[in-house]
Amino acid sequence: MKIDLTGTTAGEINKALVQGRRAIGTPAVGMVLTLVIVTDEENAYDALKAANDASREHPSRTLVVIKRVSRSPRGRTSSRLDAEVRVGADAGTGETVVLRLYGEVSDHADSVVLPLLLPDAPVVVWWPVNAPLDPAKDPLGALAQRRVTDSYAAEQPVRELSARAAAYTPGDTDLSWTRITPWRSMLAAALDQVVCEVKAVEVEGEEFNPSCELLAMWLADRLDVPVKRSLSAGPGLTAVRIDTSCGPIVLDRADGSLATLAIDGQPARAVALKRRDTAELIAEELRRLDPDDTYASALRYGVERLNSGTEAAAAEPVAEAGAEAEAAAAPAKKAAAKKAPAKKAVAK
């Protein structure tokens, strides 16, 4: 069931929600949280579809906030709120309100959203694209216990991780971190099977992929060993190679679906490691609303620190080659110095 409201208010939207529930025969509110999606028209459909699929596991009231930019100066000074209320089959297992904000009301989206939040229920804010630099200080982010961003959608994903680390507040998380949960679980299980010392790690994946960087930072932070970041054609993460005192451990996924886990001294085994869609990622994030300390520790390790270690290691052979060349050239320089006085004497 859909109810369209033009030039409306938060009070009228709440009345429409009650009318919609009564019309479909479910007057009780059975939602467990409020999910606020801040997006634009281009990405609203995909984000709402993912939220509806995730609502099968987490029944919620979904508020989609779309800020419409007026083209004319007169339109920017006028304020209007349009809403589309969806209940029943059109809203998954919860309720959905699509809010379109025009004019000055766009600058006060928190005042529109606040009366529509479920009472005594947690709030999660998700930015599929164009997330603020500091989600916790954003007016909408300040209403939430959990703030979800996606650095993969940023123009410069790797640089975005540095901004996330600088502005991190407990409750922040990123879907690029959620994407590597199966990898982290598989690698932790593999290391539990051996009693060895880890010497070095190599993480292979696409260039400018924040999930690859986060996995490398997590391994470097937890294992306290050098981690090399190498590039591949993808898709996404393709391999992790761990060098241990008992032999190599390799988790290789070349096709984005099925991976091979090889531990020295054991037969190689195939493991399911498919790339998950956005609905699965959001559903995972909604399972826990407490701060993710492991994400915070890995994020604060720093992309610059990770890359600086690789650059320093790459620079060492160059420095050594330069020293060798200088040593080889030393005899020639000495010979030239000895010949110089003789030339001057001849000239005189």
Short mmCIF file of C-alpha atoms in Angstrom, two decimals:
data_model
loop_
_atom_site.label_atom_id
_atom_site.label_comp_id
_atom_site.label_asym_id
_atom_site.label_seq_id
_atom_site.Cartn_x
_atom_site.Cartn_y
_atom_site.Cartn_z
CA MET A 1 0.00 0.00 0.00
CA LYS A 2 1.31 3.44 -0.97
CA ILE A 3 0.17 6.84 0.23
CA ASP A 4 1.48 9.97 -1.52
CA LEU A 5 1.65 13.21 0.45
CA THR A 6 2.60 16.51 -1.21
CA GLY A 7 3.56 19.57 0.82
CA THR A 8 3.14 17.63 4.02
CA THR A 9 4.41 17.64 7.60
CA ALA A 10 5.82 15.05 10.00
CA GLY A 11 2.47 14.92 11.84
CA GLU A 12 0.57 14.05 8.67
CA ILE A 13 3.15 11.38 7.81
CA ASN A 14 2.66 9.73 11.22
CA LYS A 15 -1.12 9.76 10.68
CA ALA A 16 -0.66 8.15 7.26
CA LEU A 17 1.48 5.39 8.81
CA VAL A 18 -1.26 4.61 11.35
CA GLN A 19 -3.94 4.60 8.62
CA GLY A 20 -1.82 2.33 6.45
CA ARG A 21 -1.28 -0.20 9.25
CA ARG A 22 -4.99 -0.27 10.02
CA ALA A 23 -5.85 -0.69 6.35
CA ILE A 24 -3.71 -3.81 5.98
CA GLY A 25 -4.84 -5.21 9.34
CA THR A 26 -1.63 -4.82 11.37
CA PRO A 27 -2.20 -1.96 13.81
CA ALA A 28 0.68 -3.06 16.09
CA VAL A 29 4.22 -1.80 15.50
CA GLY A 30 6.62 -4.74 15.27
CA MET A 31 9.79 -2.99 14.11
CA VAL A 32 13.07 -3.32 16.02
CA LEU A 33 14.93 -0.23 14.78
CA THR A 34 14.82 2.84 12.53
CA LEU A 35 17.04 2.82 9.46
CA VAL A 36 17.67 6.26 7.96
CA ILE A 37 19.06 6.23 4.41
CA VAL A 38 20.56 9.52 3.20
CA THR A 39 20.98 9.42 -0.57
CA ASP A 40 20.10 11.06 -3.89
CA GLU A 41 17.57 10.20 -6.58
CA GLU A 42 20.12 8.29 -8.64
CA ASN A 43 20.97 5.81 -5.89
CA ALA A 44 17.68 5.78 -3.96
CA TYR A 45 16.17 2.77 -5.76
CA ASP A 46 19.14 0.45 -5.18
CA ALA A 47 19.54 1.53 -1.55
CA LEU A 48 15.84 1.07 -0.81
CA LYS A 49 15.78 -2.34 -2.46
CA ALA A 50 18.72 -3.47 -0.33
CA ALA A 51 17.04 -2.13 2.82
CA ASN A 52 13.77 -3.93 2.01
CA ASP A 53 15.63 -7.21 1.50
CA ALA A 54 17.50 -6.72 4.78
CA SER A 55 14.21 -5.99 6.59
CA ARG A 56 13.27 -9.68 6.29
CA GLU A 57 15.91 -10.29 8.95
CA HIS A 58 15.53 -6.96 10.76
CA PRO A 59 11.99 -5.51 10.56
CA SER A 60 12.47 -1.76 10.66
CA ARG A 61 11.04 1.60 9.81
CA THR A 62 13.04 2.85 6.87
CA LEU A 63 13.27 6.60 6.29
CA VAL A 64 14.79 7.58 2.94
CA VAL A 65 16.02 11.19 2.96
CA ILE A 66 16.47 12.70 -0.52
CA LYS A 67 17.56 16.32 -0.71
CA ARG A 68 16.32 17.86 -3.95
CA VAL A 69 18.38 20.74 -5.29
CA SER A 70 16.26 23.53 -6.79
CA ARG A 71 17.45 24.94 -10.09
CA SER A 72 16.12 28.46 -9.69
CA PRO A 73 17.02 31.01 -6.95
CA ARG A 74 13.33 31.36 -6.14
CA GLY A 75 13.01 27.60 -5.67
CA ARG A 76 15.92 27.56 -3.24
CA THR A 77 14.18 30.01 -0.92
CA SER A 78 10.91 28.06 -0.80
CA SER A 79 10.56 24.98 1.41
CA ARG A 80 8.50 21.89 0.77
CA LEU A 81 8.34 18.34 2.07
CA ASP A 82 6.90 15.54 -0.06
CA ALA A 83 6.51 12.02 1.29
CA GLU A 84 5.65 8.58 -0.01
CA VAL A 85 4.43 6.21 2.71
CA ARG A 86 4.69 2.48 2.01
CA VAL A 87 3.33 -0.28 4.23
CA GLY A 88 2.62 -3.95 3.70
CA ALA A 89 4.11 -5.78 0.73
CA ASP A 90 5.52 -2.55 -0.73
CA ALA A 91 7.75 -2.05 2.32
CA GLY A 92 9.19 -5.50 2.99
CA THR A 93 8.43 -6.56 6.56
CA GLY A 94 8.41 -3.05 8.01
CA GLU A 95 7.44 0.47 6.99
CA THR A 96 9.03 2.81 4.49
CA VAL A 97 8.78 6.58 4.17
CA VAL A 98 10.49 8.28 1.23
CA LEU A 99 11.10 11.94 2.13
CA ARG A 100 11.93 14.50 -0.55
CA LEU A 101 13.16 17.80 0.86
CA TYR A 102 13.11 21.01 -1.19
CA GLY A 103 14.60 24.39 -0.48
CA GLU A 104 15.64 25.49 2.99
CA VAL A 105 14.12 22.46 4.67
CA SER A 106 17.00 20.43 3.16
CA ASP A 107 19.32 22.08 5.66
CA HIS A 108 17.20 20.84 8.56
CA ALA A 109 16.66 17.20 7.66
CA ASP A 110 17.16 16.15 11.28
CA SER A 111 14.09 18.18 12.32
CA VAL A 112 12.02 16.28 9.75
CA VAL A 113 13.38 12.84 10.70
CA LEU A 114 13.28 13.21 14.49
CA PRO A 115 9.43 13.01 14.89
CA LEU A 116 9.36 9.92 12.66
CA LEU A 117 11.82 7.80 14.66
CA LEU A 118 10.44 4.77 16.46
CA PRO A 119 10.28 5.43 20.21
CA ASP A 120 12.77 3.55 22.40
CA ALA A 121 14.39 1.86 19.41
CA PRO A 122 17.95 2.13 18.08
CA VAL A 123 18.67 4.33 15.07
CA VAL A 124 21.05 3.47 12.23
CA VAL A 125 22.02 6.01 9.56
CA TRP A 126 23.38 4.78 6.24
CA TRP A 127 25.00 6.89 3.51
CA PRO A 128 25.26 4.75 0.32
CA VAL A 129 27.10 7.63 -1.41
CA ASN A 130 28.42 11.10 -0.54
CA ALA A 131 28.95 10.43 3.16
CA PRO A 132 30.04 13.38 5.33
CA LEU A 133 33.68 13.59 6.40
CA ASP A 134 32.65 13.26 10.05
CA PRO A 135 29.44 11.17 10.25
CA ALA A 136 29.10 11.58 14.03
CA LYS A 137 28.96 15.37 13.74
CA ASP A 138 26.44 15.33 10.92
CA PRO A 139 22.96 16.41 12.18
CA LEU A 140 21.44 13.10 11.09
CA GLY A 141 24.42 11.05 12.24
CA ALA A 142 24.12 12.59 15.70
CA LEU A 143 20.71 10.90 16.06
CA ALA A 144 22.13 7.40 15.52
CA GLN A 145 23.84 4.73 17.58
CA ARG A 146 25.35 3.29 14.39
CA ARG A 147 26.60 5.18 11.32
CA VAL A 148 27.30 3.23 8.12
CA THR A 149 29.32 4.62 5.21
CA ASP A 150 30.78 3.05 2.07
CA SER A 151 34.24 4.28 1.09
CA TYR A 152 34.08 2.15 -2.07
CA ALA A 153 31.58 4.68 -3.49
CA ALA A 154 33.97 7.60 -2.90
CA GLU A 155 35.90 9.21 -5.74
CA GLN A 156 39.21 8.40 -4.02
CA PRO A 157 38.45 5.33 -1.87
CA VAL A 158 41.89 4.84 -0.32
CA ARG A 159 42.19 8.50 0.68
CA GLU A 160 38.69 8.23 2.14
CA LEU A 161 39.99 5.67 4.65
CA SER A 162 42.42 8.25 6.03
CA ALA A 163 39.54 10.71 6.51
CA ARG A 164 37.49 8.00 8.25
CA ALA A 165 40.39 7.26 10.61
CA ALA A 166 40.86 10.93 11.49
CA ALA A 167 37.16 11.42 12.28
CA TYR A 168 36.40 8.00 13.79
CA THR A 169 33.81 7.93 16.57
CA PRO A 170 32.60 4.73 18.30
CA GLY A 171 29.59 3.54 16.30
CA ASP A 172 31.11 4.34 12.89
CA THR A 173 31.54 1.52 10.39
CA ASP A 174 32.01 1.05 6.67
CA LEU A 175 30.66 -1.49 4.19
CA SER A 176 34.18 -1.95 2.82
CA TRP A 177 35.01 -3.47 6.21
CA THR A 178 31.87 -5.60 6.15
CA ARG A 179 32.84 -7.05 2.77
CA ILE A 180 35.94 -8.72 4.22
CA THR A 181 34.20 -10.48 7.15
CA PRO A 182 34.33 -13.92 5.41
CA TRP A 183 38.01 -13.38 4.57
CA ARG A 184 38.86 -12.49 8.15
CA SER A 185 36.94 -15.49 9.48
CA MET A 186 38.64 -17.87 7.04
CA LEU A 187 42.14 -16.54 7.73
CA ALA A 188 41.64 -16.64 11.50
CA ALA A 189 40.42 -20.25 11.26
CA ALA A 190 43.42 -21.19 9.10
CA LEU A 191 45.91 -19.69 11.57
CA ASP A 192 44.19 -21.53 14.43
CA GLN A 193 45.05 -24.84 12.73
CA VAL A 194 48.82 -24.32 12.92
CA VAL A 195 51.25 -23.48 15.70
CA CYS A 196 53.75 -21.40 13.78
CA GLU A 197 55.35 -17.99 13.75
CA VAL A 198 54.01 -15.65 11.08
CA LYS A 199 56.85 -13.90 9.23
CA ALA A 200 55.18 -11.90 6.45
CA VAL A 201 51.88 -11.46 4.62
CA GLU A 202 50.91 -10.46 1.09
CA VAL A 203 47.42 -9.18 0.21
CA GLU A 204 46.53 -9.21 -3.49
CA GLY A 205 43.56 -7.38 -5.01
CA GLU A 206 42.28 -4.57 -7.18
CA GLU A 207 43.90 -1.17 -7.12
CA PHE A 208 41.98 1.55 -5.23
CA ASN A 209 39.91 -1.08 -3.42
CA PRO A 210 39.40 -0.02 0.22
CA SER A 211 38.50 -3.57 1.30
CA CYS A 212 41.96 -4.77 0.24
CA GLU A 213 43.59 -1.96 2.21
CA LEU A 214 41.48 -2.66 5.30
CA LEU A 215 42.31 -6.37 5.22
CA ALA A 216 46.01 -5.57 4.90
CA MET A 217 45.81 -3.08 7.79
CA TRP A 218 43.92 -5.61 9.93
CA LEU A 219 46.59 -8.27 9.34
CA ALA A 220 49.42 -5.82 9.99
CA ASP A 221 47.75 -4.56 13.16
CA ARG A 222 46.93 -7.99 14.57
CA LEU A 223 50.00 -9.98 13.50
CA ASP A 224 52.58 -7.18 13.82
CA VAL A 225 54.45 -8.38 10.71
CA PRO A 226 55.30 -6.75 7.36
CA VAL A 227 52.33 -6.80 4.99
CA LYS A 228 52.85 -6.34 1.25
CA ARG A 229 50.01 -4.95 -0.85
CA SER A 230 50.14 -6.27 -4.43
CA LEU A 231 47.80 -5.55 -7.34
CA SER A 232 45.68 -7.83 -9.51
CA ALA A 233 42.90 -7.50 -12.06
CA GLY A 234 40.29 -8.53 -9.49
CA PRO A 235 37.43 -8.92 -8.96
CA GLY A 236 37.93 -7.40 -5.50
CA LEU A 237 40.25 -9.33 -3.22
CA THR A 238 41.93 -12.20 -5.03
CA ALA A 239 44.49 -13.74 -2.66
CA VAL A 240 46.20 -13.63 0.74
CA ARG A 241 49.54 -15.36 1.24
CA ILE A 242 50.91 -15.86 4.75
CA ASP A 243 54.53 -16.88 5.19
CA THR A 244 55.00 -18.86 8.42
CA SER A 245 57.80 -20.88 9.99
CA CYS A 246 55.82 -24.05 9.17
CA GLY A 247 55.26 -23.19 5.51
CA PRO A 248 52.94 -20.95 3.49
CA ILE A 249 49.20 -20.50 3.99
CA VAL A 250 47.41 -19.33 0.83
CA LEU A 251 43.79 -18.28 0.41
CA ASP A 252 43.25 -17.74 -3.31
CA ARG A 253 40.02 -16.56 -4.96
CA ALA A 254 40.46 -15.86 -8.65
CA ASP A 255 36.84 -15.85 -9.84
CA GLY A 256 35.10 -13.89 -7.05
CA SER A 257 33.06 -16.91 -5.95
CA LEU A 258 35.03 -20.05 -5.02
CA ALA A 259 38.33 -19.89 -3.16
CA THR A 260 41.06 -22.43 -2.45
CA LEU A 261 42.66 -22.68 0.99
CA ALA A 262 46.10 -24.29 0.97
CA ILE A 263 47.97 -24.98 4.22
CA ASP A 264 51.42 -26.57 4.05
CA GLY A 265 51.19 -30.25 4.95
CA GLN A 266 47.41 -30.43 4.37
CA PRO A 267 45.39 -31.09 1.21
CA ALA A 268 44.02 -27.99 -0.51
CA ARG A 269 40.32 -27.45 0.03
CA ALA A 270 37.67 -25.42 -1.80
CA VAL A 271 35.75 -22.88 0.29
CA ALA A 272 32.75 -20.71 -0.65
CA LEU A 273 33.82 -17.08 -0.62
CA LYS A 274 31.41 -15.31 -2.93
CA ARG A 275 31.10 -11.56 -3.27
CA ARG A 276 28.00 -10.48 -1.34
CA ASP A 277 25.39 -7.97 -2.42
CA THR A 278 24.49 -4.81 -0.51
CA ALA A 279 21.43 -6.33 1.18
CA GLU A 280 23.59 -8.99 2.86
CA LEU A 281 26.10 -6.37 3.97
CA ILE A 282 23.44 -4.14 5.52
CA ALA A 283 21.80 -7.12 7.22
CA GLU A 284 25.15 -8.02 8.81
CA GLU A 285 25.70 -4.48 10.05
CA LEU A 286 22.25 -4.40 11.66
CA ARG A 287 23.01 -7.53 13.70
CA ARG A 288 25.24 -5.61 16.08
CA LEU A 289 24.84 -2.02 17.18
CA ASP A 290 27.77 -1.78 19.60
CA PRO A 291 31.07 -0.13 18.59
CA ASP A 292 33.36 -2.28 16.45
CA ASP A 293 36.71 -2.00 18.23
CA THR A 294 38.46 -4.30 15.74
CA TYR A 295 37.47 -2.04 12.84
CA ALA A 296 38.64 1.01 14.78
CA SER A 297 42.04 -0.55 15.51
CA ALA A 298 42.58 -1.62 11.89
CA LEU A 299 41.44 1.74 10.53
CA ARG A 300 43.75 3.66 12.84
CA TYR A 301 46.73 1.58 11.74
CA GLY A 302 46.71 3.87 8.71
CA VAL A 303 46.93 3.46 4.97
CA GLU A 304 49.99 5.72 4.90
CA ARG A 305 51.81 3.54 7.43
CA LEU A 306 50.96 0.42 5.45
CA ASN A 307 52.16 1.89 2.15
CA SER A 308 55.21 3.55 3.69
CA GLY A 309 56.48 0.16 4.82
CA THR A 310 56.16 -1.17 1.27
CA GLU A 311 57.78 1.93 -0.24
CA ALA A 312 60.68 1.76 2.23
CA ALA A 313 61.27 -1.89 1.40
CA ALA A 314 61.19 -1.06 -2.32
CA ALA A 315 63.57 1.86 -1.83
CA GLU A 316 66.25 -0.22 -0.07
CA PRO A 317 67.47 -2.07 -3.21
CA VAL A 318 67.62 1.27 -5.05
CA ALA A 319 69.76 2.79 -2.28
CA GLU A 320 72.01 -0.27 -2.24
CA ALA A 321 72.40 -0.11 -6.03
CA GLY A 322 73.29 3.56 -5.76
CA ALA A 323 75.93 2.80 -3.09
CA GLU A 324 77.40 0.02 -5.23
CA ALA A 325 77.56 2.31 -8.29
CA GLU A 326 79.26 5.02 -6.22
CA ALA A 327 81.81 2.53 -4.89
CA ALA A 328 82.49 1.26 -8.40
CA ALA A 329 82.99 4.82 -9.67
CA ALA A 330 85.39 5.75 -6.84
CA PRO A 331 88.59 4.39 -8.52
CA ALA A 332 87.79 6.26 -11.73
CA LYS A 333 87.30 9.49 -9.76
CA LYS A 334 90.63 9.03 -7.99
CA ALA A 335 92.41 8.41 -11.30
CA ALA A 336 90.87 11.53 -12.80
CA ALA A 337 92.00 13.55 -9.77
CA LYS A 338 95.57 12.34 -10.20
CA LYS A 339 95.62 13.25 -13.88
CA ALA A 340 94.31 16.78 -13.30
CA PRO A 341 97.57 18.31 -11.94
CA ALA A 342 99.55 16.83 -14.82
CA LYS A 343 97.27 18.54 -17.34
CA LYS A 344 97.73 21.84 -15.57
CA ALA A 345 101.51 21.46 -15.65
CA VAL A 346 101.47 20.78 -19.37
CA ALA A 347 99.33 23.84 -19.91
CA LYS A 348 101.85 26.00 -18.11
#
